[in-house]
Amino acid sequence: MTPSGSGLRVDLVSIFPAYFDVLDLSLAGKARTQGLLDVRVHDLRSFTHDRHRTVDDSPYGGGAGMVMKPEPWGEAIDSVLADGPEGRTVLVVPTPSGVPFTQDAAADLAGADRIVVACGRYEGIDQRVIDHYASLEQVEVREVSLGDYVLNGGEVAALAVVEAVARLLPGFMGNAASLSEESHGDAGLLEYPVYTKPASWRGHDVPAVLLSGDHARIAAWRHAQAVRRTAQRRPDLLPPSHDVPALDGADPGTAEWRPAVRADAGEVLTLQRACWMDEAQANDALDIPPLQESYDEVVAGLTTYTTWVLRVAGRLVGSVRAHSEPDGTWFVGRLMVAPDLRGHGLGRWMLERIEELAPPEAPGFALITGAGSEANLRRYRRAGYRPDRPDRPADDPRAVRLAKRRR
Ligand code: 6GU
């Protein structure tokens, strides 16, 4: 908050002050009536002195378009700075060549005492204006961009900045919004899809899990949906990509690690059967479920679990899935590697990748493996897994549950 406690002061400078009339209606309008935000709009042209109120001129060095002259900007910003609160002042200059404007940047601005937004038009503002204010002790300058597209001027960006900042101000609408952003489990992922009544609309049903009343299953489903959406739409937000371990004779450029889709189900099932054969031999049990049952389970698992597949040169060579147990433990299942490709580290690699997709609040990981499979027990031990609840009798004496605390 400001030293005076009078809220955030925002000064918007533009040749189109009417652009900001909407601030009386929006979220920012609510912050204003609550006294959290004090927005003032200034017409750049009132800081010109010629008959035509000129704000632009042709660029030195030639080229297309016009550049905004430094003098009106200098007078306007000086005048704005001369009247207003003490404290931390940030000059925001919207430009498509700025640094991306992010939620972190909005949160940072919400902690300032005043923001001045200089809305340029044409090809931009003479760079010396930015350089001059950046050289002043009492002003921080941020050239920001909304995204990789070009707008005609900074006004729409200024509105976006004001709205993003206003809803983060301490006290705004009881602060429910900012609380949810800080405490919700899937920070850094895109939101899961949301639904409301009616349960069926134009032939589209709300996913049944959301009607189940089972809060642990609902949370697990939402996390799986958030991970899958993020992988599909914003892979850049997921943990940094890691190279798939090299396979003899395979072009590493053909490796593909991504969330499973329904079209993968048949091959996941085939992989499961191939792995089951080995497992059955190691554990002396051959109770393979009927194909239909397994298929239904794989398909259902694609939405209720976070299931990922590894393809190399188009072939499905590995798969793993995970979901949150009621206490938040990230339970890893069906870690499978094609039998002819064992020993290249693919299993360990997939285990590490799926662990990275656990919700941040997960206290640790768990999995179940055959008690008679010495090789698997050794592999999981090397990956940090130890017998879980060894005191408790196992449901199935042929299986052991292993767990690992989160680091
Ligand atoms: Cl901040 N300004 C302009 N003029 N165009 C943009 C932008 C900003 N962000 C994306 N495109």
XYZ file of C-alpha atoms and ligand atoms in Angstrom:
418
model
C 0.000 0.000 0.000
C 0.944 3.607 -0.325
C 2.484 5.374 2.640
C -0.705 7.440 2.896
C -2.911 4.356 2.507
C -4.854 6.097 -0.260
C -4.590 3.339 -2.872
C -2.765 3.015 -6.162
C -2.544 6.119 -8.305
C -2.663 5.503 -12.062
C -2.061 8.221 -14.666
C -2.864 7.347 -18.271
C -1.431 9.574 -21.009
C -2.838 9.176 -24.531
C -4.009 11.079 -27.597
C -7.334 9.184 -27.204
C -8.386 9.816 -23.589
C -11.935 8.645 -24.390
C -10.550 5.109 -24.687
C -10.495 4.988 -20.896
C -14.172 5.842 -20.350
C -14.774 2.100 -19.895
C -12.780 2.189 -16.666
C -15.903 3.585 -15.009
C -17.739 0.324 -15.767
C -15.175 -2.438 -15.334
C -13.437 -4.192 -12.481
C -11.197 -1.189 -12.226
C -14.336 0.890 -11.695
C -15.125 -1.204 -8.617
C -11.618 -0.695 -7.267
C -12.039 3.033 -7.846
C -15.299 3.236 -5.908
C -13.667 1.214 -3.118
C -10.925 3.854 -2.951
C -8.201 1.367 -3.855
C -7.453 2.924 -7.214
C -7.225 6.552 -8.277
C -7.141 6.747 -12.084
C -6.514 10.018 -13.949
C -6.506 10.394 -17.721
C -4.444 12.999 -19.579
C -4.612 14.162 -23.200
C -1.112 14.232 -24.669
C -2.159 16.966 -27.122
C -2.714 19.427 -24.294
C 1.079 19.385 -23.884
C 1.696 20.661 -27.441
C 2.110 24.334 -28.322
C 1.556 24.534 -32.073
C -1.685 25.276 -33.880
C -2.009 21.697 -35.156
C -1.209 20.137 -31.771
C 1.422 17.977 -33.462
C 2.558 14.845 -31.617
C 4.449 12.994 -34.366
C 7.088 13.439 -37.038
C 9.008 11.370 -39.598
C 11.710 8.988 -38.347
C 15.398 9.927 -38.474
C 17.131 7.442 -40.765
C 14.051 7.037 -42.918
C 11.488 4.278 -43.006
C 7.747 3.894 -42.871
C 5.383 5.566 -40.453
C 5.710 8.321 -37.925
C 7.417 8.598 -34.544
C 6.006 10.398 -31.502
C 7.951 13.575 -30.709
C 9.796 13.730 -27.392
C 8.757 17.241 -26.271
C 5.021 16.665 -25.647
C 5.835 13.399 -23.853
C 8.447 15.063 -21.665
C 6.092 17.859 -20.679
C 3.184 15.492 -20.076
C 5.139 13.054 -17.902
C 6.891 15.826 -15.954
C 3.527 17.420 -15.264
C 2.006 14.125 -14.129
C 4.988 13.319 -11.904
C 4.893 16.774 -10.306
C 1.419 16.109 -8.914
C 0.752 12.901 -7.034
C 1.787 10.587 -4.234
C 5.288 10.020 -2.932
C 6.756 6.567 -3.157
C 7.530 3.972 -5.752
C 6.675 5.194 -9.268
C 6.666 2.951 -12.348
C 6.440 4.339 -15.875
C 4.804 1.682 -18.069
C 5.306 2.011 -21.819
C 3.190 -0.464 -23.817
C 4.930 -1.556 -27.005
C 4.935 -4.742 -29.088
C 8.718 -4.771 -28.589
C 8.420 -4.768 -24.792
C 8.997 -7.616 -22.365
C 5.943 -9.869 -22.018
C 3.434 -8.549 -19.488
C 2.796 -11.438 -17.082
C 0.883 -12.141 -13.886
C 4.153 -11.674 -11.977
C 4.576 -8.253 -13.590
C 0.991 -7.352 -12.618
C 1.633 -8.450 -9.019
C 4.786 -6.326 -8.954
C 2.896 -3.251 -10.214
C 0.181 -3.820 -7.602
C 2.852 -3.090 -5.002
C 3.789 0.306 -6.481
C 2.463 3.638 -5.212
C 1.852 5.010 -8.660
C 1.867 3.859 -12.259
C 2.107 6.209 -15.216
C 1.196 4.617 -18.544
C 2.501 6.344 -21.677
C 0.322 5.146 -24.546
C 2.148 5.537 -27.833
C 0.643 5.419 -31.300
C 2.223 5.147 -34.747
C 5.660 3.491 -34.852
C 6.373 4.355 -31.219
C 7.752 7.070 -28.964
C 11.174 8.676 -29.504
C 13.500 6.357 -27.503
C 15.068 9.290 -25.648
C 11.851 9.741 -23.664
C 12.183 6.204 -22.272
C 15.933 6.623 -21.733
C 15.464 9.938 -19.929
C 12.973 8.617 -17.375
C 14.952 5.402 -16.943
C 17.927 7.568 -15.930
C 15.979 9.200 -13.086
C 16.470 7.846 -9.581
C 12.776 8.121 -8.627
C 11.225 6.324 -11.642
C 11.302 2.670 -12.778
C 10.546 2.168 -16.466
C 8.917 -0.953 -17.926
C 8.415 -1.392 -21.667
C 5.801 -4.167 -21.821
C 4.038 -6.150 -24.541
C 0.716 -7.977 -24.258
C 1.723 -10.673 -26.718
C 3.070 -11.406 -30.156
C 0.709 -9.379 -32.276
C 0.537 -5.699 -33.179
C -2.063 -3.251 -31.892
C -2.454 0.267 -33.216
C -1.529 1.864 -29.933
C -0.893 1.326 -26.261
C -4.424 2.121 -25.035
C -5.814 -1.429 -25.099
C -2.630 -2.640 -23.418
C -2.998 0.074 -20.756
C -6.551 -1.131 -20.054
C -5.272 -4.699 -19.725
C -2.521 -3.594 -17.327
C -4.941 -1.560 -15.185
C -7.448 -4.408 -14.974
C -4.812 -7.053 -14.197
C -3.335 -4.850 -11.458
C -6.653 -3.601 -9.978
C -7.897 -7.084 -9.108
C -4.678 -7.781 -7.177
C -4.906 -4.701 -4.956
C -5.091 -5.558 -1.256
C -8.737 -5.291 -0.236
C -10.168 -5.558 -3.736
C -13.512 -7.468 -3.587
C -12.442 -9.103 -0.320
C -9.333 -10.279 -2.189
C -10.881 -13.655 -3.053
C -9.238 -13.577 -6.476
C -5.671 -13.044 -5.313
C -6.071 -15.600 -2.518
C -7.195 -18.264 -4.958
C -4.265 -17.518 -7.222
C -1.710 -17.944 -4.468
C -3.133 -21.022 -2.805
C -4.590 -23.117 -5.581
C -2.651 -26.270 -6.185
C -1.981 -26.080 -9.896
C -0.032 -22.845 -10.081
C 1.823 -22.701 -13.357
C -0.696 -24.834 -15.246
C -3.647 -23.693 -17.334
C -7.053 -23.963 -15.674
C -9.078 -27.160 -15.969
C -12.416 -26.931 -17.842
C -15.423 -25.841 -15.764
C -19.129 -26.728 -15.984
C -22.420 -25.676 -14.401
C -26.070 -26.723 -14.682
C -27.734 -28.252 -16.618
C -25.937 -31.620 -16.434
C -26.774 -32.267 -20.088
C -26.872 -29.524 -22.732
C -27.354 -30.021 -26.482
C -26.228 -33.607 -26.155
C -23.046 -32.722 -24.221
C -22.875 -34.179 -20.705
C -20.914 -32.801 -17.785
C -18.092 -35.307 -17.017
C -19.585 -37.859 -14.607
C -16.740 -37.539 -12.083
C -17.858 -33.967 -11.304
C -21.286 -35.263 -10.206
C -19.784 -38.022 -8.031
C -19.283 -35.970 -4.867
C -15.904 -37.685 -4.464
C -13.649 -34.709 -3.823
C -10.363 -36.596 -4.119
C -11.366 -38.017 -7.499
C -12.573 -34.612 -8.648
C -9.277 -32.983 -7.652
C -7.327 -35.745 -9.427
C -9.442 -35.372 -12.573
C -9.015 -31.591 -12.600
C -5.249 -31.888 -12.206
C -5.086 -34.402 -15.073
C -7.140 -32.064 -17.268
C -4.943 -29.080 -16.369
C -1.756 -30.992 -17.241
C -3.184 -32.237 -20.519
C -4.433 -28.798 -21.579
C -1.115 -27.243 -20.691
C 0.777 -29.880 -22.691
C -1.453 -29.306 -25.702
C -1.725 -25.510 -25.622
C 1.256 -24.206 -23.652
C 4.012 -26.837 -23.526
C 6.385 -23.987 -22.637
C 4.760 -23.830 -19.163
C 5.539 -27.464 -18.317
C 8.834 -28.528 -16.702
C 11.712 -27.989 -19.141
C 11.902 -30.706 -21.775
C 14.442 -33.448 -21.247
C 15.992 -35.534 -23.969
C 14.634 -39.047 -24.257
C 17.418 -41.619 -23.595
C 19.049 -42.717 -26.824
C 17.881 -45.956 -28.439
C 20.237 -47.839 -30.757
C 19.354 -47.161 -34.345
C 16.486 -44.757 -33.576
C 16.609 -41.121 -34.647
C 16.252 -39.177 -31.354
C 14.473 -36.462 -33.326
C 11.513 -38.817 -33.769
C 10.888 -39.219 -30.012
C 7.550 -37.886 -28.872
C 6.518 -37.602 -25.190
C 2.991 -36.289 -24.697
C -0.335 -36.889 -22.926
C -2.166 -39.976 -24.171
C -5.238 -39.502 -26.342
C -7.986 -41.976 -27.138
C -6.275 -42.979 -30.377
C -3.342 -44.305 -28.307
C -5.582 -46.658 -26.305
C -5.246 -49.702 -28.573
C -1.473 -49.603 -28.533
C -1.325 -48.838 -24.809
C -3.390 -51.980 -24.315
C -1.103 -54.032 -26.545
C 1.906 -52.725 -24.619
C 0.132 -53.617 -21.381
C -0.422 -57.208 -22.563
C 3.201 -57.534 -23.683
C 4.389 -56.306 -20.288
C 1.902 -58.490 -18.455
C 3.454 -61.587 -19.961
C 6.842 -60.809 -18.372
C 5.264 -59.737 -15.119
C 3.180 -62.895 -14.959
C 6.261 -65.061 -15.442
C 8.205 -63.191 -12.769
C 5.333 -63.299 -10.286
C 3.815 -66.648 -11.090
C 0.330 -65.329 -11.796
C -1.298 -65.149 -15.202
C -4.636 -63.527 -14.416
C -4.877 -61.180 -17.401
C -8.223 -59.368 -17.416
C -10.495 -59.781 -20.453
C -9.680 -57.476 -23.363
C -12.927 -55.494 -23.132
C -12.402 -54.766 -19.447
C -8.811 -53.669 -19.988
C -9.742 -51.484 -22.926
C -12.543 -49.750 -21.003
C -10.146 -49.175 -18.152
C -7.442 -47.709 -20.391
C -9.909 -45.363 -22.113
C -11.462 -44.238 -18.810
C -7.965 -43.806 -17.400
C -7.044 -41.381 -20.171
C -9.236 -38.719 -18.579
C -9.112 -39.636 -14.891
C -5.366 -40.216 -14.779
C -2.504 -38.148 -16.071
C -1.425 -40.690 -18.717
C 1.556 -40.021 -20.979
C 2.939 -41.995 -23.860
C 6.383 -42.216 -25.401
C 6.625 -42.846 -29.131
C 9.844 -43.313 -31.057
C 9.642 -43.226 -34.857
C 5.874 -43.519 -34.489
C 5.966 -46.680 -32.400
C 4.469 -46.637 -28.924
C 7.403 -47.789 -26.773
C 6.369 -46.680 -23.317
C 3.581 -45.345 -21.175
C 2.928 -44.325 -17.568
C 0.076 -42.794 -15.644
C -0.482 -41.195 -12.259
C -3.199 -39.730 -10.099
C -3.606 -38.183 -6.652
C -4.710 -40.416 -3.807
C -7.064 -38.941 -1.174
C -4.126 -37.777 0.987
C -2.452 -36.156 -2.042
C 0.137 -38.880 -2.649
C 0.966 -39.006 -6.375
C 0.360 -42.650 -7.226
C 2.237 -43.860 -10.308
C 0.863 -46.825 -12.207
C 1.247 -48.830 -15.380
C 4.873 -47.850 -15.946
C 5.539 -49.866 -19.081
C 8.434 -50.191 -21.530
C 8.293 -52.347 -24.651
C 10.016 -55.656 -23.743
C 12.602 -55.369 -26.538
C 13.650 -51.881 -25.404
C 14.427 -52.528 -21.760
C 17.802 -51.502 -20.365
C 18.028 -48.104 -22.070
C 16.738 -46.132 -19.092
C 13.334 -45.396 -20.623
C 11.432 -46.554 -17.522
C 13.499 -44.465 -15.145
C 13.156 -41.514 -17.498
C 9.356 -41.799 -17.713
C 9.143 -42.186 -13.928
C 11.065 -38.927 -13.474
C 8.865 -37.123 -16.018
C 5.590 -38.252 -14.430
C 6.895 -37.323 -10.962
C 7.447 -33.785 -12.280
C 3.744 -33.547 -13.113
C 2.583 -34.137 -9.539
C 0.519 -31.333 -8.012
C 2.811 -29.035 -6.009
C 1.156 -30.024 -2.722
C 1.731 -33.790 -3.189
C 3.692 -35.009 -0.140
C 5.289 -37.847 -2.063
C 4.981 -40.678 -4.560
C 3.885 -44.293 -4.387
C 3.585 -47.273 -6.691
C 2.894 -50.986 -6.554
C 5.063 -53.662 -8.089
C 5.290 -57.447 -8.026
C 6.952 -58.858 -4.908
C 8.700 -61.487 -7.002
C 10.186 -59.104 -9.543
C 13.743 -58.614 -8.287
C 14.664 -56.455 -11.289
C 11.758 -54.049 -10.702
C 12.398 -53.862 -6.956
C 16.027 -52.974 -7.689
C 15.059 -50.329 -10.262
C 12.592 -48.601 -7.943
C 15.081 -48.727 -5.086
C 17.619 -46.917 -7.255
C 14.932 -44.331 -8.035
C 14.506 -43.667 -4.302
C 11.455 -45.839 -3.536
C 11.283 -47.853 -0.292
C 8.670 -50.290 1.052
C 5.608 -48.297 2.187
C 3.804 -49.180 5.448
C 5.862 -52.434 5.814
C 4.024 -53.134 9.075
C 0.666 -53.409 7.299
C -0.363 -56.700 5.717
C -0.601 -56.336 1.938
C -3.941 -56.878 0.177
C -2.115 -59.130 -2.234
C 1.024 -60.869 -0.921
C 2.376 -61.018 -4.480
C 2.518 -57.191 -4.619
C 4.452 -54.581 -2.630
C 3.709 -50.926 -2.249
C 6.747 -48.633 -2.488
C 6.889 -44.943 -1.637
C 9.211 -41.979 -1.794
C 8.955 -38.620 0.033
C 9.098 -35.532 -2.078
C 12.497 -33.830 -2.037
Cl 1.737 -3.295 -25.357
N 1.310 -2.221 -27.708
C 1.040 -2.280 -29.019
N 0.948 -1.159 -29.718
N 0.872 -3.426 -29.667
C 0.955 -4.531 -28.935
C 1.226 -4.543 -27.572
C 1.399 -3.341 -26.983
N 1.260 -5.799 -27.138
C 1.023 -6.543 -28.177
N 0.844 -5.794 -29.279
